[in-house]
mmCIF file of C-alpha atoms in Angstrom:
data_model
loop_
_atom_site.group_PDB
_atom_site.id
_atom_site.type_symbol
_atom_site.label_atom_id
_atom_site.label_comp_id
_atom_site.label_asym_id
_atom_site.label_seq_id
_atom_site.Cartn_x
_atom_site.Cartn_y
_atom_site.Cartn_z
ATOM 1 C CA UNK A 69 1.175 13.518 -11.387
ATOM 2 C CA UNK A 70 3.069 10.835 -13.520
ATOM 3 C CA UNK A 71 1.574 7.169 -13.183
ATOM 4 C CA UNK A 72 3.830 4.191 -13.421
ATOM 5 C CA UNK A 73 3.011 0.707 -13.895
ATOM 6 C CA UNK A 74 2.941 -1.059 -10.529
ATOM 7 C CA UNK A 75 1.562 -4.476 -11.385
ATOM 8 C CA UNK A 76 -0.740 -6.295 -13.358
ATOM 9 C CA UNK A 77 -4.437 -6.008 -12.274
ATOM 10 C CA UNK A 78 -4.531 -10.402 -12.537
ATOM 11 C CA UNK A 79 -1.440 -10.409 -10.521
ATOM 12 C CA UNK A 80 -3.232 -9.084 -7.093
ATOM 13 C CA UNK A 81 -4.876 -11.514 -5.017
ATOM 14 C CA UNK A 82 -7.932 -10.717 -2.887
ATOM 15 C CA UNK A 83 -6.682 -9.098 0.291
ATOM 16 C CA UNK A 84 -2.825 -10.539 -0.318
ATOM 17 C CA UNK A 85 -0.110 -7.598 -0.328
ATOM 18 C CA UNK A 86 2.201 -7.533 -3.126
ATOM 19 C CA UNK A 87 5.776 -5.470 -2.982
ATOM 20 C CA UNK A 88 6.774 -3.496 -5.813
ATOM 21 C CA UNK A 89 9.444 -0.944 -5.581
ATOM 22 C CA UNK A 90 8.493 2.335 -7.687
ATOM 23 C CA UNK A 91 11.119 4.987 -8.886
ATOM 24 C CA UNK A 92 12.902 4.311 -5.806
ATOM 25 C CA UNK A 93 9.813 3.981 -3.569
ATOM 26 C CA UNK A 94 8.861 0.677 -1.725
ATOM 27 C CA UNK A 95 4.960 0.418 -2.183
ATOM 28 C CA UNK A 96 2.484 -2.271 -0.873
ATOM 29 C CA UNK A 97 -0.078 -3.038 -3.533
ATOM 30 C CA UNK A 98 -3.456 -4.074 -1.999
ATOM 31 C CA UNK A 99 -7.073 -5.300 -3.924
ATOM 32 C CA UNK A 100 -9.347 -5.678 -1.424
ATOM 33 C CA UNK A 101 -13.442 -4.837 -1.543
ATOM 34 C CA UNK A 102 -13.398 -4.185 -5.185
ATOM 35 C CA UNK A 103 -10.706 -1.661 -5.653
ATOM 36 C CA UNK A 104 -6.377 -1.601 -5.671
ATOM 37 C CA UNK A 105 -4.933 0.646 -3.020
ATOM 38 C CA UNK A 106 -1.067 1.314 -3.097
ATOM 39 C CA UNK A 107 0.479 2.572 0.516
ATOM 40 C CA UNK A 108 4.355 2.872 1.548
ATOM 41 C CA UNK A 109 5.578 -0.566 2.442
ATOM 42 C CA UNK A 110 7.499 0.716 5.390
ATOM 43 C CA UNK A 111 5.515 1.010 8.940
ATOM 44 C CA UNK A 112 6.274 3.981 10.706
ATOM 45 C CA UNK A 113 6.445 2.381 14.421
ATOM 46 C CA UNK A 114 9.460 0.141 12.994
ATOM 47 C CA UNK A 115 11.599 -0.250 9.845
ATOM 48 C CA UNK A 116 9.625 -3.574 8.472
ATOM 49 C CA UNK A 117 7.728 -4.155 5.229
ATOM 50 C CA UNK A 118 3.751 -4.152 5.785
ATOM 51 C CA UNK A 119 3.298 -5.958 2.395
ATOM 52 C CA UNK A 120 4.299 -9.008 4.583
ATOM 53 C CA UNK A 121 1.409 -8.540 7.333
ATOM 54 C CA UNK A 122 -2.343 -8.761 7.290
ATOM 55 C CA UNK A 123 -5.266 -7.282 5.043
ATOM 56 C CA UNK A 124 -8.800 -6.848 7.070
ATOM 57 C CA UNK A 125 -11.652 -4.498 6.719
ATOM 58 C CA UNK A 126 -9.147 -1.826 4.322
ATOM 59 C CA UNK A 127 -6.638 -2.104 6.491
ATOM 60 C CA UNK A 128 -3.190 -3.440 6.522
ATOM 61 C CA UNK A 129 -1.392 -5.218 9.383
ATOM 62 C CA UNK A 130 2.510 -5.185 10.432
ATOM 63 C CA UNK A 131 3.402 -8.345 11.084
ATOM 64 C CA UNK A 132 6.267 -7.423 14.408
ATOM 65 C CA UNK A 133 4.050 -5.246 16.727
ATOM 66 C CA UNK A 134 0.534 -5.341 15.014
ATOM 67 C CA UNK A 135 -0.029 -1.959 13.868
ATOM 68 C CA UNK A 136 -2.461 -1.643 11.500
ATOM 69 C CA UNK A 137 -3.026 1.264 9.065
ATOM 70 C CA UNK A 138 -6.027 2.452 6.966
ATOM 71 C CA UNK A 139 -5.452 1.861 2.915
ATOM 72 C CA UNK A 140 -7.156 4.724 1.742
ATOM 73 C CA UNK A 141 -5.888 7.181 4.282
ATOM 74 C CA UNK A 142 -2.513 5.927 5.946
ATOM 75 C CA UNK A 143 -3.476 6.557 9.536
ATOM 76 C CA UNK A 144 -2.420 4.257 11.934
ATOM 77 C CA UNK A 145 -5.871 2.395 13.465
ATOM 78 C CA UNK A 146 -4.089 2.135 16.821
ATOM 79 C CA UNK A 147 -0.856 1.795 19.018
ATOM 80 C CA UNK A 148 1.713 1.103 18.609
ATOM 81 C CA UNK A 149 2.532 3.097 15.583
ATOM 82 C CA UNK A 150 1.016 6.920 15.850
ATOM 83 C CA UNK A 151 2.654 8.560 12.609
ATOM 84 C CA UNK A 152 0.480 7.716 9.042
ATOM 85 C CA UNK A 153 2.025 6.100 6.148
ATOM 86 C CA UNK A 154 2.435 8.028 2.608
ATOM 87 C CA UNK A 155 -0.701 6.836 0.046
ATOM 88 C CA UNK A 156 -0.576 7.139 -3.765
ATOM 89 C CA UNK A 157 -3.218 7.362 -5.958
ATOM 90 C CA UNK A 158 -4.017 4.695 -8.383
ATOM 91 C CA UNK A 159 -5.124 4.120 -11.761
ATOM 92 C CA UNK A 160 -6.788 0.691 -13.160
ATOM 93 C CA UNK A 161 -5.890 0.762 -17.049
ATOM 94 C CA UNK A 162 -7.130 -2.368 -18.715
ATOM 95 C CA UNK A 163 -4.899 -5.356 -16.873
ATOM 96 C CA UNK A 164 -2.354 -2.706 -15.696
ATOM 97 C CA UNK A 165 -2.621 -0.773 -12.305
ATOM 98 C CA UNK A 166 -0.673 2.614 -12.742
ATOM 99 C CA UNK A 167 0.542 4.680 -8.966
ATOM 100 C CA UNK A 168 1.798 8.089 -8.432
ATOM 101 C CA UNK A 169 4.153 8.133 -5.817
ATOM 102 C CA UNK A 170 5.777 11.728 -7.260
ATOM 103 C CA UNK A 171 3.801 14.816 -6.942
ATOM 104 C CA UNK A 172 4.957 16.869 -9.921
ATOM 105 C CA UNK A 173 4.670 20.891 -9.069
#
């Protein structure tokens, strides 16, 4: 896997998504309960950027129909939406969080 720098580490706010577009790749950055997760930004009920809804209990909210998916795992927590969202790993160096969102062979 090859890591890129995302964001800084003192950029994230507590439970406050942050967009970052990575090799391409729209990506929600998330620190909530102690760690940084970094999911697809785009829900996969409807074309719209999730970095602009809710954080609650690891889980991120669209803002137009109110699914919500799991930041660890991508599944969808309920209807509307019933396809998962792509999750990259991620990598706290220093100040910098690094993600993966290519899967070399």
């Amino acid at each position: 896997m090859t890591y890129v720098r995302a964001a800084a580490l003192s950029e994230l706010e507590e439970d406050t998504p942050k967009r970052v577009e990575l090799e391409g790749v729209p990506v929600s950055l998330v620190r909530t309960e102690g760690e940084v997760f970094a999911i697809n930004d785009i829900c996969s009920h409807a074309n719209v950027s999730l970095s602009e809804g809710e954080v609650e209990d690891c889980s991120i909210e669209c803002w137009l129909h109110g699914s919500s998916f799991d930041l660890r795992t991508g599944k969808p927590n309920g209807l509307p939406a019933t396809r998962p969202v792509p999750v990259y790993p991620v990598k706290i160096e220093g100040d910098d969080v690094l993600v993966s969102v290519t899967q070399e062979s």
